[in-house]
PDB file of C-alpha atoms and ligand atoms in Angstrom:
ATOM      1  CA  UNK M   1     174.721  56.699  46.234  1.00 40.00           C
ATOM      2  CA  UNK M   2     175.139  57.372  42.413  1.00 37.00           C
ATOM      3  CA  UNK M   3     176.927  60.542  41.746  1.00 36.00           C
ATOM      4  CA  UNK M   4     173.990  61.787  39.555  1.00 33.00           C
ATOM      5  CA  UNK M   5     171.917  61.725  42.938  1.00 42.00           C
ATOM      6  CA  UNK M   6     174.517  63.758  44.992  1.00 40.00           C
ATOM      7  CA  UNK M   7     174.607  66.446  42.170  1.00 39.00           C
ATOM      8  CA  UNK M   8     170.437  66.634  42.731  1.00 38.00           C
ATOM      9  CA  UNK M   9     171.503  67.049  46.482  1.00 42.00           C
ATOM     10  CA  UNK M  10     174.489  69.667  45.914  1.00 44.00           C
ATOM     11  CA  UNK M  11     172.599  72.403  48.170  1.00 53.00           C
ATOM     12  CA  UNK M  12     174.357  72.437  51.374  1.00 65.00           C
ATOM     13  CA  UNK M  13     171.324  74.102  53.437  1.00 72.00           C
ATOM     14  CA  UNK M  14     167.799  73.531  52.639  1.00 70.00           C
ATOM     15  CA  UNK M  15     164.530  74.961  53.527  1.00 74.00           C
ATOM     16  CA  UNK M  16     166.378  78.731  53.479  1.00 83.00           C
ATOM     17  CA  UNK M  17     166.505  81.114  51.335  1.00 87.00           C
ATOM     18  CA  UNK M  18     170.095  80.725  49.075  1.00 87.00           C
ATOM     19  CA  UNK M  19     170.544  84.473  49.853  1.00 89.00           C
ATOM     20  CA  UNK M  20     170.233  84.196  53.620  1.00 88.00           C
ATOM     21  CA  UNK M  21     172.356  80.855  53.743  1.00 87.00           C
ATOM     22  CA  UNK M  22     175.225  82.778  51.698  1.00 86.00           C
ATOM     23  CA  UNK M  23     174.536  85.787  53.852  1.00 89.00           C
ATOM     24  CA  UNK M  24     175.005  83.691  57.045  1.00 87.00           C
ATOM     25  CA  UNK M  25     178.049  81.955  55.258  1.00 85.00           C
ATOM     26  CA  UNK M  26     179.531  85.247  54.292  1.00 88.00           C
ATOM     27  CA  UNK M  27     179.239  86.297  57.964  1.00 91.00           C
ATOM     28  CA  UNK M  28     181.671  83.760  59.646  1.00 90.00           C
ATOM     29  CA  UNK M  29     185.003  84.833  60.979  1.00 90.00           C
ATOM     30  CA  UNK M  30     187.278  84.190  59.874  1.00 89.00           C
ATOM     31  CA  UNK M  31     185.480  84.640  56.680  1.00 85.00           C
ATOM     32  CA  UNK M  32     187.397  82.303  54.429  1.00 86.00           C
ATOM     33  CA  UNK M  33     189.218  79.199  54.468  1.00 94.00           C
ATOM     34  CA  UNK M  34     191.944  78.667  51.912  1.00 96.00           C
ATOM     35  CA  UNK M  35     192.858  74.785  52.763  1.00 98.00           C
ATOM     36  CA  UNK M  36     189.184  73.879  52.643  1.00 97.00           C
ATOM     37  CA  UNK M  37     188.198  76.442  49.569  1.00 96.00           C
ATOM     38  CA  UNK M  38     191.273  74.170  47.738  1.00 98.00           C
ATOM     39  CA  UNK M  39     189.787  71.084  48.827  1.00 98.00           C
ATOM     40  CA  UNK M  40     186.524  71.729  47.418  1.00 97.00           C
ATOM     41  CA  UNK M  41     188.154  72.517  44.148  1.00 97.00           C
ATOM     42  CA  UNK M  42     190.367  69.549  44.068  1.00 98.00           C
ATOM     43  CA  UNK M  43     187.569  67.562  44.944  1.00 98.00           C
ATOM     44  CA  UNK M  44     185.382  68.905  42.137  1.00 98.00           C
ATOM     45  CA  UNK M  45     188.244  68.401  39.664  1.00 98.00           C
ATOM     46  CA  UNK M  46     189.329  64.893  40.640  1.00 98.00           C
ATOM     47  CA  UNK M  47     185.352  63.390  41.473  1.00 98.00           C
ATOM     48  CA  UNK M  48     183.270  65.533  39.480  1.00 97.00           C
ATOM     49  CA  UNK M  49     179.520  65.596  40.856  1.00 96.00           C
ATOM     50  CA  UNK M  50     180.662  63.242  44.085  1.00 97.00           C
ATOM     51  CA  UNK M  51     182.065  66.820  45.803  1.00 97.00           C
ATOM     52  CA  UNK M  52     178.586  67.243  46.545  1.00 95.00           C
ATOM     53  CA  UNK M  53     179.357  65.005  49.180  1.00 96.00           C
ATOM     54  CA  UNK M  54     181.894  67.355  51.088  1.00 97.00           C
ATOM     55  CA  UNK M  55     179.974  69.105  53.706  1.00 96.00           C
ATOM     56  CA  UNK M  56     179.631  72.739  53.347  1.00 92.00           C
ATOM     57  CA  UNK M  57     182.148  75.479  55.410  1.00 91.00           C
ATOM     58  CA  UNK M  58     179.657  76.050  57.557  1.00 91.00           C
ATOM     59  CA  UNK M  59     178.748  72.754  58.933  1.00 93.00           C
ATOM     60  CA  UNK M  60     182.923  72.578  59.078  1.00 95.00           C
ATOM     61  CA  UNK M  61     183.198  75.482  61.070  1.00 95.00           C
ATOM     62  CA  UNK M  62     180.528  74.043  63.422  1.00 96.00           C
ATOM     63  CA  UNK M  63     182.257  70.698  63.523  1.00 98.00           C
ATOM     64  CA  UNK M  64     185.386  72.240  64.629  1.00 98.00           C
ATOM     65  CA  UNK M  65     183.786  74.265  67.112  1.00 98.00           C
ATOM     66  CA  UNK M  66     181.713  71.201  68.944  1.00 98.00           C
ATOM     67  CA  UNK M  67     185.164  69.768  68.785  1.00 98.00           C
ATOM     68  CA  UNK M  68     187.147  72.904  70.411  1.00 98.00           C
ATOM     69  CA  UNK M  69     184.639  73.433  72.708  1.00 97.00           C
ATOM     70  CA  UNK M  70     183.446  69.862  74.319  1.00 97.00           C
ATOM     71  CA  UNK M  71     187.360  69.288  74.833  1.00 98.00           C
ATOM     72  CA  UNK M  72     187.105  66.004  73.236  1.00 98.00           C
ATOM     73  CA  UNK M  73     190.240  64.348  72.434  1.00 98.00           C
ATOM     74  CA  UNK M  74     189.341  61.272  70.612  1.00 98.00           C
ATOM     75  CA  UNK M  75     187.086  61.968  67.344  1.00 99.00           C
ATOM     76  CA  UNK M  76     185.910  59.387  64.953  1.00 99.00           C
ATOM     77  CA  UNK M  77     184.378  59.744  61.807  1.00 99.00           C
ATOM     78  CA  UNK M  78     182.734  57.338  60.452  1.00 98.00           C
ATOM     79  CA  UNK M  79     182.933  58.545  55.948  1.00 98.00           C
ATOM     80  CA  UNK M  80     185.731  60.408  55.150  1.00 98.00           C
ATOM     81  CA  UNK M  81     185.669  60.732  50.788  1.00 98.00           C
ATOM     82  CA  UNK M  82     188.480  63.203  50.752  1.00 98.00           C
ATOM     83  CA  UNK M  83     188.999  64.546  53.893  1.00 98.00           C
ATOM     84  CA  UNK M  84     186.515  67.863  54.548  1.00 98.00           C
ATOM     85  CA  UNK M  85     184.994  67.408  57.259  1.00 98.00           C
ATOM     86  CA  UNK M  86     187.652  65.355  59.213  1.00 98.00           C
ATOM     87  CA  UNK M  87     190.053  68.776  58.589  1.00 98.00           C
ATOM     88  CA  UNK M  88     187.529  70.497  60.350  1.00 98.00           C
ATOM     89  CA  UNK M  89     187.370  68.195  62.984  1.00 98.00           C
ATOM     90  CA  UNK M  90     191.132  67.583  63.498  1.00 98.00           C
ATOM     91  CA  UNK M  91     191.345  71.572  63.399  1.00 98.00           C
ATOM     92  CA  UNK M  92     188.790  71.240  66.583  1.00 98.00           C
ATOM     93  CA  UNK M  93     191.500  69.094  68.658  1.00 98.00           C
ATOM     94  CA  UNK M  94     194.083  70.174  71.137  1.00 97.00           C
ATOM     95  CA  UNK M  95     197.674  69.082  70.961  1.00 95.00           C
ATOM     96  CA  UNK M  96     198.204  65.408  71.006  1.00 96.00           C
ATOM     97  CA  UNK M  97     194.245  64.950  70.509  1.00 98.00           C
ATOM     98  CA  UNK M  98     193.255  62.360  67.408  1.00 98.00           C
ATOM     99  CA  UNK M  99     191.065  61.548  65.268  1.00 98.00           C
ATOM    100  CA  UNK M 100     190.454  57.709  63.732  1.00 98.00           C
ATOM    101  CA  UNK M 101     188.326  57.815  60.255  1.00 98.00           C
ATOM    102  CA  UNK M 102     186.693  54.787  58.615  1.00 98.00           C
ATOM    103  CA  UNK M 103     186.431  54.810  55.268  1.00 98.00           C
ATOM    104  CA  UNK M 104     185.921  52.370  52.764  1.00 98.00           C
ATOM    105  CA  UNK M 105     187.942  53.658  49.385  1.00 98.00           C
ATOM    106  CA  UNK M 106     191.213  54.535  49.427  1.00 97.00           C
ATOM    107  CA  UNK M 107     191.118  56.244  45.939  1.00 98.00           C
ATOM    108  CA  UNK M 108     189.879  59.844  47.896  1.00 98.00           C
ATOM    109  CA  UNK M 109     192.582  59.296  50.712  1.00 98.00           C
ATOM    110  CA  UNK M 110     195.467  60.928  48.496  1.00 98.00           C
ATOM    111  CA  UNK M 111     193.336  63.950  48.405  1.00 98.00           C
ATOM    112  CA  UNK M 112     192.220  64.468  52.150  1.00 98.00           C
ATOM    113  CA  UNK M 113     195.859  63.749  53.344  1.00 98.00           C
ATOM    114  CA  UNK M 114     197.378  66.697  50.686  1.00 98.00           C
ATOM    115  CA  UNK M 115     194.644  68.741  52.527  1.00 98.00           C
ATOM    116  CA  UNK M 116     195.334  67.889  55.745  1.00 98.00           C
ATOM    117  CA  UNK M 117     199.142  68.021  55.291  1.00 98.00           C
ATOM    118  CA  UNK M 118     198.112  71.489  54.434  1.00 98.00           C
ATOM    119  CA  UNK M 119     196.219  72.651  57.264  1.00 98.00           C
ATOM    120  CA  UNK M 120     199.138  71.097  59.807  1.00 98.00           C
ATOM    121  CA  UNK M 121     196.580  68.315  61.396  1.00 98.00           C
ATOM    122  CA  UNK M 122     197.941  65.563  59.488  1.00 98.00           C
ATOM    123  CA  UNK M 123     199.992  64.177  62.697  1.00 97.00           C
ATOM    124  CA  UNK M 124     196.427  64.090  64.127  1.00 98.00           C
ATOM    125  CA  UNK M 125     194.496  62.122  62.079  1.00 98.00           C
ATOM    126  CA  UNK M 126     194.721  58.071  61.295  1.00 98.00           C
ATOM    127  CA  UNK M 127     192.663  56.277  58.604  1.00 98.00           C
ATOM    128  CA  UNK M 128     191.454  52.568  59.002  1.00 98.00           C
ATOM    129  CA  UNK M 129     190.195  51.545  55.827  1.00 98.00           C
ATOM    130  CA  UNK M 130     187.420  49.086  54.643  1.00 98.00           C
ATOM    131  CA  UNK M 131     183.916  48.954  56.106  1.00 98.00           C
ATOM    132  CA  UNK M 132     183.543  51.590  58.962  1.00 98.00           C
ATOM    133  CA  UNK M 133     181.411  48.445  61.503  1.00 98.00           C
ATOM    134  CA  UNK M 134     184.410  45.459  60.934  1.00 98.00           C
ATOM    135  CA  UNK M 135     186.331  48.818  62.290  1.00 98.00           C
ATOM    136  CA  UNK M 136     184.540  49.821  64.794  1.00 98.00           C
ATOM    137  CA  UNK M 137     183.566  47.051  66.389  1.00 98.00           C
ATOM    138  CA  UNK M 138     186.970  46.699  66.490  1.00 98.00           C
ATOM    139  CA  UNK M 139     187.450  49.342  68.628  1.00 98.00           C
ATOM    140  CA  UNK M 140     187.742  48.979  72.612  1.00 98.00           C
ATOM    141  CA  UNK M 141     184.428  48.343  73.953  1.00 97.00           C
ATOM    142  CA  UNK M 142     184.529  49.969  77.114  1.00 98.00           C
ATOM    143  CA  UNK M 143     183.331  54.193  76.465  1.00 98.00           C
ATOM    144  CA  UNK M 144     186.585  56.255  75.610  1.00 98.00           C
ATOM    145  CA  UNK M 145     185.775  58.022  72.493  1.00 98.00           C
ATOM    146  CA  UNK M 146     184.769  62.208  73.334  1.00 98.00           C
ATOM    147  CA  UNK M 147     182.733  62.703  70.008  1.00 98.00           C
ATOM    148  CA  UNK M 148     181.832  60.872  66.889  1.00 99.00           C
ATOM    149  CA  UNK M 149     180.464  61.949  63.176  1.00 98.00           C
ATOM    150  CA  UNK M 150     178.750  59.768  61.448  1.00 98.00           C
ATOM    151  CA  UNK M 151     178.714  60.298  57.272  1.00 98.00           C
ATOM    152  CA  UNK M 152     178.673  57.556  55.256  1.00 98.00           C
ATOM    153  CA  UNK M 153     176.152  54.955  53.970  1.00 98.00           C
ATOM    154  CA  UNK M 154     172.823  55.598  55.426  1.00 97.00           C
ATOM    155  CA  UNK M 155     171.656  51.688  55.374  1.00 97.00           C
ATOM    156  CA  UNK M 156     174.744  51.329  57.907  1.00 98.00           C
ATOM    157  CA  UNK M 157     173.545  54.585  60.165  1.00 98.00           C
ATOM    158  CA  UNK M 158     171.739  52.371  62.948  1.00 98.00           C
ATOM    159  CA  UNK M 159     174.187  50.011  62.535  1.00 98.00           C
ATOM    160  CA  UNK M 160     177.007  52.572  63.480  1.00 98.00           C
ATOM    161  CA  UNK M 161     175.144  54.036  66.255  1.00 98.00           C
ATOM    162  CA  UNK M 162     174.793  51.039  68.061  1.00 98.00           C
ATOM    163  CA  UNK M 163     178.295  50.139  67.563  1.00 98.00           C
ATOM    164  CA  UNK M 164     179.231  53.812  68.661  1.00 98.00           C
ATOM    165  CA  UNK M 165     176.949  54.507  71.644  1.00 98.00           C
ATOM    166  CA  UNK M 166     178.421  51.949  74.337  1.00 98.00           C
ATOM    167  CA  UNK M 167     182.079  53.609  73.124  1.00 98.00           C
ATOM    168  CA  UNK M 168     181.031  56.784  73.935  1.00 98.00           C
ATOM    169  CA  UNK M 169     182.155  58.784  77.136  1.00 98.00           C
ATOM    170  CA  UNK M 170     179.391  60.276  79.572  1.00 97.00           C
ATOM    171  CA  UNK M 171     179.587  63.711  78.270  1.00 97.00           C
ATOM    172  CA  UNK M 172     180.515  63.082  75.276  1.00 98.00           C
ATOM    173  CA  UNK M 173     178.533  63.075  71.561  1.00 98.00           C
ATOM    174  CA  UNK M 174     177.699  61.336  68.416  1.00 98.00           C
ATOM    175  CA  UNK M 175     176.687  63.947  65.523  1.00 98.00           C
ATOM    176  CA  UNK M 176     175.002  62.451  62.277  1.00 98.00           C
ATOM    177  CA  UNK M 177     174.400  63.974  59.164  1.00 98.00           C
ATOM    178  CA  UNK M 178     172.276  63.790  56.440  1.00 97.00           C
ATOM    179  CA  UNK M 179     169.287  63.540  58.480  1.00 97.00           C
ATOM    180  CA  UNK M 180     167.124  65.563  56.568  1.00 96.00           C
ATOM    181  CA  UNK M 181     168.399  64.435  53.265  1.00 95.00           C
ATOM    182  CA  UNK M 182     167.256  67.827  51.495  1.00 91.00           C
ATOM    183  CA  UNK M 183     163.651  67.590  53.109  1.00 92.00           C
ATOM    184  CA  UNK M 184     163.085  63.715  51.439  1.00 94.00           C
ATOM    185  CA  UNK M 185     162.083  62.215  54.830  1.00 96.00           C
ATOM    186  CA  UNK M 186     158.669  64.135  54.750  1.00 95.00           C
ATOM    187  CA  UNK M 187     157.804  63.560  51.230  1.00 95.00           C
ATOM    188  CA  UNK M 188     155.658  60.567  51.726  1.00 94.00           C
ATOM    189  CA  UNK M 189     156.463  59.734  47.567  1.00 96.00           C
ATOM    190  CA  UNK M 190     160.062  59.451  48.265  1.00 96.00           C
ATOM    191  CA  UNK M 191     160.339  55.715  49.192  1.00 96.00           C
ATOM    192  CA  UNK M 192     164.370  55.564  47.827  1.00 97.00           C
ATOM    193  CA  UNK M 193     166.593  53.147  49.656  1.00 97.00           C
ATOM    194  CA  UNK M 194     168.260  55.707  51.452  1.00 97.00           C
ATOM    195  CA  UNK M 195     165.321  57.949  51.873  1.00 97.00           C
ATOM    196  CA  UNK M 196     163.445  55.341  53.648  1.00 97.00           C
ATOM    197  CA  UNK M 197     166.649  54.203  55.637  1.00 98.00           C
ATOM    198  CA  UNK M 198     167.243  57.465  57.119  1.00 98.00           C
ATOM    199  CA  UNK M 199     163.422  57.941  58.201  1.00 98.00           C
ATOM    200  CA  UNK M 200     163.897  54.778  59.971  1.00 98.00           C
ATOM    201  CA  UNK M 201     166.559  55.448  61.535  1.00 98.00           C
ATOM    202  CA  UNK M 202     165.373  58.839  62.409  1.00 98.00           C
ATOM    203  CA  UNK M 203     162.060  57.387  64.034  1.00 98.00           C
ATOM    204  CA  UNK M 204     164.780  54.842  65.883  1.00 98.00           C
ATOM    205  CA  UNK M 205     166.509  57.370  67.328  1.00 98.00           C
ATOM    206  CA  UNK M 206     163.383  59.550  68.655  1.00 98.00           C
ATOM    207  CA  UNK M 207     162.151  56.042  70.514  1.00 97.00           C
ATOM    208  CA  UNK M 208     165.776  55.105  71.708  1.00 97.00           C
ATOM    209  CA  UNK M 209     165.786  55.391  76.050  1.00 97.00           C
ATOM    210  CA  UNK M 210     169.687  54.794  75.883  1.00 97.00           C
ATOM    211  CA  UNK M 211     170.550  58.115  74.457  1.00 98.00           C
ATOM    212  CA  UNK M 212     169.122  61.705  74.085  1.00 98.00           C
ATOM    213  CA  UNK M 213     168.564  63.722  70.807  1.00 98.00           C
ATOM    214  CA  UNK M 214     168.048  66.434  69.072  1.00 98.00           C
ATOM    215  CA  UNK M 215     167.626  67.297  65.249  1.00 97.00           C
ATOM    216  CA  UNK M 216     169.480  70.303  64.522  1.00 95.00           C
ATOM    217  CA  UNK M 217     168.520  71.728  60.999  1.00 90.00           C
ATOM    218  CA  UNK M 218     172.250  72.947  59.758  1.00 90.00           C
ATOM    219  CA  UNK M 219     173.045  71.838  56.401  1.00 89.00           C
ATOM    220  CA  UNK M 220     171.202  68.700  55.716  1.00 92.00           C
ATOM    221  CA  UNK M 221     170.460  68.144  58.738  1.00 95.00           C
ATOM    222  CA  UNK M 222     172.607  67.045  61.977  1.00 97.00           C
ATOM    223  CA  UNK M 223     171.664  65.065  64.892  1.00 98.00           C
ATOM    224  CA  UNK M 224     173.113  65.646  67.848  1.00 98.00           C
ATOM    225  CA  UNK M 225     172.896  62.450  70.062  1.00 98.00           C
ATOM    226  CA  UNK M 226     174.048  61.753  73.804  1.00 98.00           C
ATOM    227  CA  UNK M 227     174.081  58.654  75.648  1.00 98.00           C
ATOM    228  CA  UNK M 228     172.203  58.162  78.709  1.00 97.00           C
ATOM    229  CA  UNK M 229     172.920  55.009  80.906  1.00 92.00           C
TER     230      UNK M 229
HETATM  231  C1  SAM H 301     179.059  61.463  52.237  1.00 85.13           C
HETATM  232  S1  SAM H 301     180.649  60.782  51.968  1.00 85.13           S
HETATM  233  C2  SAM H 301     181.573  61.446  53.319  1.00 85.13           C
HETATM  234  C3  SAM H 301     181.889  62.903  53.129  1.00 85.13           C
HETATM  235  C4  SAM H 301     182.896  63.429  54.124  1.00 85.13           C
HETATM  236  N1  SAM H 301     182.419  63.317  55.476  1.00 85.13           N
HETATM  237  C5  SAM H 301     183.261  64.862  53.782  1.00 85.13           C
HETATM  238  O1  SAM H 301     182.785  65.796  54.436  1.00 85.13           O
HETATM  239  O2  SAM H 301     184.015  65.061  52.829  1.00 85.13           O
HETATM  240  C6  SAM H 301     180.395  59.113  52.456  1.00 85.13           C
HETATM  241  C7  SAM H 301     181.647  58.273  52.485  1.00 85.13           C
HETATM  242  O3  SAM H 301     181.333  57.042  53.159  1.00 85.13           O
HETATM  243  C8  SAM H 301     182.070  56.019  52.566  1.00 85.13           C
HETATM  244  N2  SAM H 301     181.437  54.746  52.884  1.00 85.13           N
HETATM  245  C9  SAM H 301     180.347  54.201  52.312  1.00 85.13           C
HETATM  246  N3  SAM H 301     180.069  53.012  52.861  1.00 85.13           N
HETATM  247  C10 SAM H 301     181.022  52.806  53.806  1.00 85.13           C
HETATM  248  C11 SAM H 301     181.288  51.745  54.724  1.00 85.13           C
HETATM  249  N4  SAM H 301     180.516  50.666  54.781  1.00 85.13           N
HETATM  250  N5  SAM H 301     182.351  51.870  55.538  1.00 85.13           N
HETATM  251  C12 SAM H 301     183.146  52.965  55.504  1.00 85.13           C
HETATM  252  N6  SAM H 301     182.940  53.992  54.675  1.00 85.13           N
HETATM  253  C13 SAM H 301     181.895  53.913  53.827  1.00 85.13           C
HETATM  254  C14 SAM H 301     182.045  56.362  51.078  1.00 85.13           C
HETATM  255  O4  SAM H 301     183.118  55.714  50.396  1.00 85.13           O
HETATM  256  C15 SAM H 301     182.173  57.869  51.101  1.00 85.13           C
HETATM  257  O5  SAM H 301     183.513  58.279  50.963  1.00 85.13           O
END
């Protein structure tokens, strides 16, 4: 996506009122996050309106608490740009848990890996570079990854879901963002490539009978999707 688009998109939660979303925000503990906070910054400095695409600290703090909570121990993210919300995922892990990112560009790496170094969850977290389904599919077939996040291009959402559904553990969860996309998929003018890729994927997933859903409306929108065999 151009980086003019992401700059329209900079909101990280849509549909409420700014004041409420920075009250909410304001009302996590603990309240701030200094690794992340310099992330953001570095981000901004180094990629100018791109940062947009760093989710928010509240979709971070979520991450890391799906993460904590479920117990998983093998995370994958599928889009990693410079690192935010795989810190907040790797922070979610227990000793000797990991986390495998795909990305395609390694110009961002430098910066998630100072930020990462920084929070202490570097040892956690391995990068396989170029595009996220050669690497998956890569992957062992048989279901041994806890939780996946998928956040990278939308065309390749489906595409990643299949790949990551037979891979994933009974129990265990595949969260996608972006599934809103700042309240696009309703606006019946909106026919963008990636609006209409993420409706379609989005009417996909409500049809599927291999896994369960549900649409959570955090940020830009997260699905939260099971599998059911
Ligand atoms: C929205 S950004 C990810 C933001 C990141 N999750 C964060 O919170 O900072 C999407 C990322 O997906 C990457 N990407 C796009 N197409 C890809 C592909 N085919 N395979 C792997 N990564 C891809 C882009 O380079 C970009 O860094």
């Amino acid at each position: 996506m151009p980086a003019h688009v992401w700059q329209a998109r900079a909101v990280k939660s849509f549909g409420i009122d700014p004041a409420v979303h920075a009250y909410a925000v304001e009302h996590a503990n603990p309240r701030g996050d200094v690794v992340s906070e310099q992330l953001a910054e570095r981000t901004r400095e180094r990629f100018g309106a791109s940062a947009a695409m760093n989710i928010g600290g509240d979709q971070g703090r979520f991450l890391e608490a799906i993460v904590s909570i479920s117990g998983a121990r093998t995370v994958v993210e599928v889009g990693t740009f410079t690192g935010m919300s795989a810190l907040w995922l790797a922070r979610g892990l227990p000793a000797g848990g990991r986390l495998i990112c795909f990305e395609l560009v390694d110009t961002y790496l430098a910066t998630a890996r100072e930020a990462w170094e920084a929070a202490g969850v570097a040892d956690r977290i391995e990068v396989r570079l170029g595009p996220a389904a050669d690497g998956l599919a890569a992957l062992p077939e048989e279901p041994h990854v806890d939780l996946a996040f998928i956040d990278a291009d939308k065309a390749g959402y489906a595409t990643y879901l299949d790949l990551l559904l037979p891979r994933v553990v009974d129990g265990g969860a595949i969260l996608v963002d972006n599934v809103l996309w700042s309240g696009a998929v309703v606006d019946p003018d909106d026919t963008s490539t990636d609006t209409m890729a993420i409706r379609a994927f989005n009417d996909a997933v409500a049809q599927r009978d291999d896994c369960t859903a549900v649409v959570l409306t955090i940020g830009d929108g997260i699905t939260l999707i099971r599998p059911r065999r």
